[in-house]
Short mmCIF file of C-alpha atoms and ligand atoms in Angstrom, two decimals:
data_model
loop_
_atom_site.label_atom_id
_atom_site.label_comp_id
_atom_site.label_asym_id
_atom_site.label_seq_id
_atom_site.Cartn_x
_atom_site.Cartn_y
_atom_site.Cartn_z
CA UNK L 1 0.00 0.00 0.00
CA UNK L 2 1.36 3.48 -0.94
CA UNK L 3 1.79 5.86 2.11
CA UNK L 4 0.58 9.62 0.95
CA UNK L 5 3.41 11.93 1.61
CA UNK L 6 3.60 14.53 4.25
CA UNK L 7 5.37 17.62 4.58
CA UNK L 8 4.81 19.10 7.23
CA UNK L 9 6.51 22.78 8.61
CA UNK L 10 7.02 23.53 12.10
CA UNK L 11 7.69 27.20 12.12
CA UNK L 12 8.23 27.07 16.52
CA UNK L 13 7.96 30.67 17.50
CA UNK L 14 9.09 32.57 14.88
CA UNK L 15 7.00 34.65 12.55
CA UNK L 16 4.33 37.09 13.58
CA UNK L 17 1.04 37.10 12.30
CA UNK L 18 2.35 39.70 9.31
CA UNK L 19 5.18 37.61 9.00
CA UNK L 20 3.21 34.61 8.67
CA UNK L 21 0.57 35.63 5.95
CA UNK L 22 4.22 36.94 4.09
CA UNK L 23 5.63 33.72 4.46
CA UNK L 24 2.60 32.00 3.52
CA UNK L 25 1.86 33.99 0.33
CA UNK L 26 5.77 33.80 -0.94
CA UNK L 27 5.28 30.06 -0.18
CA UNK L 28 1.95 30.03 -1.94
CA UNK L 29 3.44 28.42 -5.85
CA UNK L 30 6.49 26.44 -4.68
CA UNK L 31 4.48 23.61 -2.56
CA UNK L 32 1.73 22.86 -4.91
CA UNK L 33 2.04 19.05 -5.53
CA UNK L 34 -1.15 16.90 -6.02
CA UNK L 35 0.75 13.68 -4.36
CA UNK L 36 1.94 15.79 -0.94
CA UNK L 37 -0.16 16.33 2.34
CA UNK L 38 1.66 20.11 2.64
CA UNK L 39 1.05 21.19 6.36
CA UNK L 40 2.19 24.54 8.19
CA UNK L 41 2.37 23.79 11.76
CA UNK L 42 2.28 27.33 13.51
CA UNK L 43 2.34 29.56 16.55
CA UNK L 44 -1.52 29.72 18.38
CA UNK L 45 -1.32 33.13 17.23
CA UNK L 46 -0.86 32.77 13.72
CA UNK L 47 -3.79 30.43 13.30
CA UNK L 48 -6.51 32.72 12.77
CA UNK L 49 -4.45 34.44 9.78
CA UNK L 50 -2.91 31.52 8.16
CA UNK L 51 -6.22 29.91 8.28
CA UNK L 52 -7.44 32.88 6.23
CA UNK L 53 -4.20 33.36 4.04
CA UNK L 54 -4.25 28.98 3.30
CA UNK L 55 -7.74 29.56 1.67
CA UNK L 56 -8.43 27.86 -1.90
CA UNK L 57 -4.67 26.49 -1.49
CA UNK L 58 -3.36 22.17 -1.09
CA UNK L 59 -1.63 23.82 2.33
CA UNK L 60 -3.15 22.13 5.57
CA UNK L 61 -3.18 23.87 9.00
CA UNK L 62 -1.59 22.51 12.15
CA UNK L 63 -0.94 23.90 15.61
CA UNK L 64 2.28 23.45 17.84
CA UNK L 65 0.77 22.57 21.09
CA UNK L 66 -2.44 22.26 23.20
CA UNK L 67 -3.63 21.50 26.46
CA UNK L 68 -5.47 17.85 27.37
CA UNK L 69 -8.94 19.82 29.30
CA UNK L 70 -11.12 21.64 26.50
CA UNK L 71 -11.73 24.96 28.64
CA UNK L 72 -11.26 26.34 31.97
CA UNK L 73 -8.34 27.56 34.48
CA UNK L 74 -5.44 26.73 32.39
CA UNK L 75 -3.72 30.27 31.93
CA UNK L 76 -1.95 30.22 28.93
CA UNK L 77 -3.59 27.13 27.34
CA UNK L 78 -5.14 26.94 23.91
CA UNK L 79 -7.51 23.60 23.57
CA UNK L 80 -8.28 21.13 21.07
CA UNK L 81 -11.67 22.78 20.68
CA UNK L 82 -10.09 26.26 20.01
CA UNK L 83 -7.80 24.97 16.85
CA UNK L 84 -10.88 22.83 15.35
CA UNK L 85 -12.82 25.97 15.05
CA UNK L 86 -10.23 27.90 13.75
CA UNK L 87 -9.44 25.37 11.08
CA UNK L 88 -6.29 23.11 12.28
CA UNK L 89 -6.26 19.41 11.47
CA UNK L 90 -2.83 18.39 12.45
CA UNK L 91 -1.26 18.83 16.12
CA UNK L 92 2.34 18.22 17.22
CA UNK L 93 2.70 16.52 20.17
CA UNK L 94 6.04 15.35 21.96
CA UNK L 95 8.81 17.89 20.28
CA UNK L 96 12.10 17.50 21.89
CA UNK L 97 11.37 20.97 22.70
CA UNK L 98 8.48 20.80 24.70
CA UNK L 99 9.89 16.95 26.55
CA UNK L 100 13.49 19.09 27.49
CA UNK L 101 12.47 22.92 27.85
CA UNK L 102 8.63 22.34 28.73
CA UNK L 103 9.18 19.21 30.78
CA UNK L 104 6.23 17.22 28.95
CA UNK L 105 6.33 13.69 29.78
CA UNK L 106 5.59 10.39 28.30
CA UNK L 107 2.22 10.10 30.74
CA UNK L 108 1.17 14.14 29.56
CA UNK L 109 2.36 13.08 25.51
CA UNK L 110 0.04 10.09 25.59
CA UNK L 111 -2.54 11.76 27.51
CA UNK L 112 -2.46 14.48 24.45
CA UNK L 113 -2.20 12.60 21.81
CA UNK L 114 -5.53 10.34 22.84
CA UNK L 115 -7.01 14.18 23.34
CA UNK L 116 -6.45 14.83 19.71
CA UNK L 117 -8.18 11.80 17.89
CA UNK L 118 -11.06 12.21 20.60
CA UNK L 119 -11.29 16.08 19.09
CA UNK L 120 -10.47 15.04 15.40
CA UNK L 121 -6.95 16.25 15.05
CA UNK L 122 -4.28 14.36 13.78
CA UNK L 123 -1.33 13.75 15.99
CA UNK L 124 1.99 14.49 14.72
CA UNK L 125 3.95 12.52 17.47
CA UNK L 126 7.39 13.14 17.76
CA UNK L 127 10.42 11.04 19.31
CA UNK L 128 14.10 10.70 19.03
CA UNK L 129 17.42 10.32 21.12
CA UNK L 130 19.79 12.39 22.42
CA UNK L 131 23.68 12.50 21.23
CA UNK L 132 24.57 10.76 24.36
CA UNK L 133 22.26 8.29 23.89
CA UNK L 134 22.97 7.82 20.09
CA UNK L 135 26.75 7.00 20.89
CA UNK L 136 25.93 4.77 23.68
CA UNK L 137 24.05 2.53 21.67
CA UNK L 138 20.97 2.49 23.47
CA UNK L 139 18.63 4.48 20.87
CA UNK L 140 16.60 1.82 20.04
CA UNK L 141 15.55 0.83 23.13
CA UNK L 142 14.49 4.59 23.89
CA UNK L 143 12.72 5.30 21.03
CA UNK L 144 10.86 1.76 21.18
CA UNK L 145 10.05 2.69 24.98
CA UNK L 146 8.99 6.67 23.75
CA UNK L 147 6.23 4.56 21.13
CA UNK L 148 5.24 2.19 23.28
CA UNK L 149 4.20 4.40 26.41
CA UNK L 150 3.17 7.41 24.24
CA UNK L 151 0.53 5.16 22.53
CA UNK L 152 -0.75 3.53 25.51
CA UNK L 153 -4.64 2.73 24.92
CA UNK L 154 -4.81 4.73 21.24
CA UNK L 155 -6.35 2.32 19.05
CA UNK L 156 -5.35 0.52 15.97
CA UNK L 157 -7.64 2.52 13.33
CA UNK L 158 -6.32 5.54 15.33
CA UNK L 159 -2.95 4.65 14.94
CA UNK L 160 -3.72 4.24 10.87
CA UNK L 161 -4.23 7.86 10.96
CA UNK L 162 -1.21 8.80 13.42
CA UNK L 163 1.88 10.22 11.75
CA UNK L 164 5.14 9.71 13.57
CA UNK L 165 8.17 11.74 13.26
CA UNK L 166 11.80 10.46 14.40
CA UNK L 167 13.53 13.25 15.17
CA UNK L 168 17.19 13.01 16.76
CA UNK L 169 17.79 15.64 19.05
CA UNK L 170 20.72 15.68 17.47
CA UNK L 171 19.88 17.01 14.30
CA UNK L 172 17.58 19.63 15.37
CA UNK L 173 18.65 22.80 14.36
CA UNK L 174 22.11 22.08 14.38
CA UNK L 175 22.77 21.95 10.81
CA UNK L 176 23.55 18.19 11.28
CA UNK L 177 21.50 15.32 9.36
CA UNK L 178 21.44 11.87 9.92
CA UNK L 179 22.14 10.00 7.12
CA UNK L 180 19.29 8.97 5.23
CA UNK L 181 20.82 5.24 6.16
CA UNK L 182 20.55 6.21 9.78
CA UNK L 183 17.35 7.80 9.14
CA UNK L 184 15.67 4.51 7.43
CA UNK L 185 16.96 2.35 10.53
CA UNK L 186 14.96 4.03 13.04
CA UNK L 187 11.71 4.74 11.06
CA UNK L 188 12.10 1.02 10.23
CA UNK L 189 12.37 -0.26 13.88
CA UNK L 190 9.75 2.06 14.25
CA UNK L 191 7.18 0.57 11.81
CA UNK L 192 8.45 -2.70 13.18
CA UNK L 193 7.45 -1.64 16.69
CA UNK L 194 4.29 -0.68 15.67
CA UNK L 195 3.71 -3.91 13.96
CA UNK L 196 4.38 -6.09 17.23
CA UNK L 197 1.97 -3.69 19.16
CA UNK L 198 -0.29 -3.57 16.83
CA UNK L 199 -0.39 -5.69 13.73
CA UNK L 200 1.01 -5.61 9.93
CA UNK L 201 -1.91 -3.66 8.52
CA UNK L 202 -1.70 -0.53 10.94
CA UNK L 203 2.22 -0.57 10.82
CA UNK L 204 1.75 -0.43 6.63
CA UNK L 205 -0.49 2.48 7.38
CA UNK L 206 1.16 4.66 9.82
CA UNK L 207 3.15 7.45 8.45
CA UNK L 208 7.00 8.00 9.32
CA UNK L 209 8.68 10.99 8.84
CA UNK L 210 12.09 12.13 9.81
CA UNK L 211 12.88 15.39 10.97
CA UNK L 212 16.47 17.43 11.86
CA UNK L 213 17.92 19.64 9.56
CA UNK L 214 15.96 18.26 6.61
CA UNK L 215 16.64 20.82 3.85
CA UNK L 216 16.20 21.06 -0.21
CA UNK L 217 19.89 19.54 -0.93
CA UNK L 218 19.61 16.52 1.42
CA UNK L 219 15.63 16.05 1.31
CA UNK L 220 15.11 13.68 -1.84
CA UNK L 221 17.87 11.26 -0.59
CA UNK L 222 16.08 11.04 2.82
CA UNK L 223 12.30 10.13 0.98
CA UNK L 224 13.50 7.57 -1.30
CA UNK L 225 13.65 5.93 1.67
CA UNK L 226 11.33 3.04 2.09
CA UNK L 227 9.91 4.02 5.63
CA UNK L 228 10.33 7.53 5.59
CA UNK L 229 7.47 8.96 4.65
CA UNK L 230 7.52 12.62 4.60
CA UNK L 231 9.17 15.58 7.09
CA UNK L 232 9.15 17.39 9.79
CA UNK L 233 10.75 20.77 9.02
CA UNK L 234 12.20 23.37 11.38
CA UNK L 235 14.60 26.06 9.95
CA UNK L 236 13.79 25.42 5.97
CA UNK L 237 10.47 25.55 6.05
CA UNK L 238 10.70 29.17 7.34
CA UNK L 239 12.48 29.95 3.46
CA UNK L 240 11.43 28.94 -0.56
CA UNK L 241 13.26 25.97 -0.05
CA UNK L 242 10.49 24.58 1.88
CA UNK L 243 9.01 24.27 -1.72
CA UNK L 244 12.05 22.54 -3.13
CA UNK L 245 11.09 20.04 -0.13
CA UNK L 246 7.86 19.36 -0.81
CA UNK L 247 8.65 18.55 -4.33
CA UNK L 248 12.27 16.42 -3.79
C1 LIG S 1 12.09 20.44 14.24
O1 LIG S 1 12.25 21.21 15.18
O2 LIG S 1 11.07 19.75 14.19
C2 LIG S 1 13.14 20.39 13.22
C3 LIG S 1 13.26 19.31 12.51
O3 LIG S 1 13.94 21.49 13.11
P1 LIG S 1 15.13 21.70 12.02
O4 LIG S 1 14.58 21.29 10.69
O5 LIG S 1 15.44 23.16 12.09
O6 LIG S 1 16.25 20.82 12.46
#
């Protein structure tokens, strides 16, 4: 079964709402592909104007972050209810940046991401290793552990509709890649995990992408891959090259 490609931005907290309806309209041309799911995941305050500026386009909306509770005395909080209104389908959950900075945990990342498919968005759960665990060896096991707790009780047809992205800490805005060979291992183990905690036909479905430092020269080797199925873009999808992305 062919996965659909995704391509997804996640612009973190840059751009303000003028920025954002700039970048959107210079973006508007370059990431029109029939075959791509093209999402801009932005900041809560962009929303309501890239919802606007998206209009009559292929570009999907997504949203950074959200809180579990759909309304009440969360100061600061934006809930699942909010971003349906407003338009978003897609939700990041689990960035390195909100486990390490935020201090989200595994218990708060599943408890959001079985938030999401109960309020119809789609979970864009993220997971990867740090340096220190990459050279001790141990990333596997960490990763595999990440999955397994952050999908605690989500469902097999939900999981069909889950997108995953391995993201090595890493490679996160450091201007350093994995190799698309050390790239494919972990989405694979990934799929594979899926499979034993699951079954065959859900890990066939789910969608992997990889994410750190993805850009338009090293973007096409990384999706030839065979269980990477799209991206998760930080620093280029703030530029045109997003485009050359979504079209690698
Ligand atoms: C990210 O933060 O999800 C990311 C992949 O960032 P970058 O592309 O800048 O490494």
């Amino acid at each position: 079964m062919a996965r659909r490609r995704i391509i997804a931005g996640n612009w973190k907290m840059n751009m303000t709402p003028s920025q954002a309806v700039e970048l959107v309209n210079t973006l508007k041309d370059l990431v029109v592909n029939p075959d791509v799911d093209v999402v801009y995941c932005v900041p809560a305050i962009d929303i309501v104007p890239v919802a606007e500026a998206i209009k009559g386009t292929n570009v999907q909306l997504g949203a950074e972050n959200f809180y579990i509770e759909d309304k009440g005395a969360f100061t600061g909080e934006i809930s699942a209810p909010m971003l349906k209104e407003c338009g978003v389908k897609y939700i990041i959950i689990g960035h390195s940046e909100r486990r390490d900075i935020f201090g989200e945990n595994d218990i708060l990342i599943n408890q959001k991401v079985k938030k999401a498919f109960a309020s119809g968005l789609t979970p864009i759960l993220c997971c990867g290793e740090s340096l220190a665990l990459r050279k001790a060896g141990t990333y596997t096991e960490w990763i595999k552990r990440q999955i397994t707790w952050d999908l605690t009780g989500v469902t097999a047809d939900q999981v069909k509709e889950l997108v995953i992205a391995y993201e090595p800490i890493w490679a996160i805005g450091t201007g350093e890649t994995a190799t698309a060979d050390q790239a494919e291992e972990v989405c694979k183990m990934i799929r594979e995990t899926i499979a034993e905690l699951y079954d065959a036909a859900t890990a066939e479905a789910v969608r992997i992408q990889y994410g750190g430092s993805m850009n338009a020269g090293n973007a096409a080797e990384l999706l030839a891959k065979d269980n990477i199925d799209g991206g998760l873009i930080g620093g280029a999808a703030l530029k045109p090259d997003f485009g050359q992305i979504v079209n690698a």
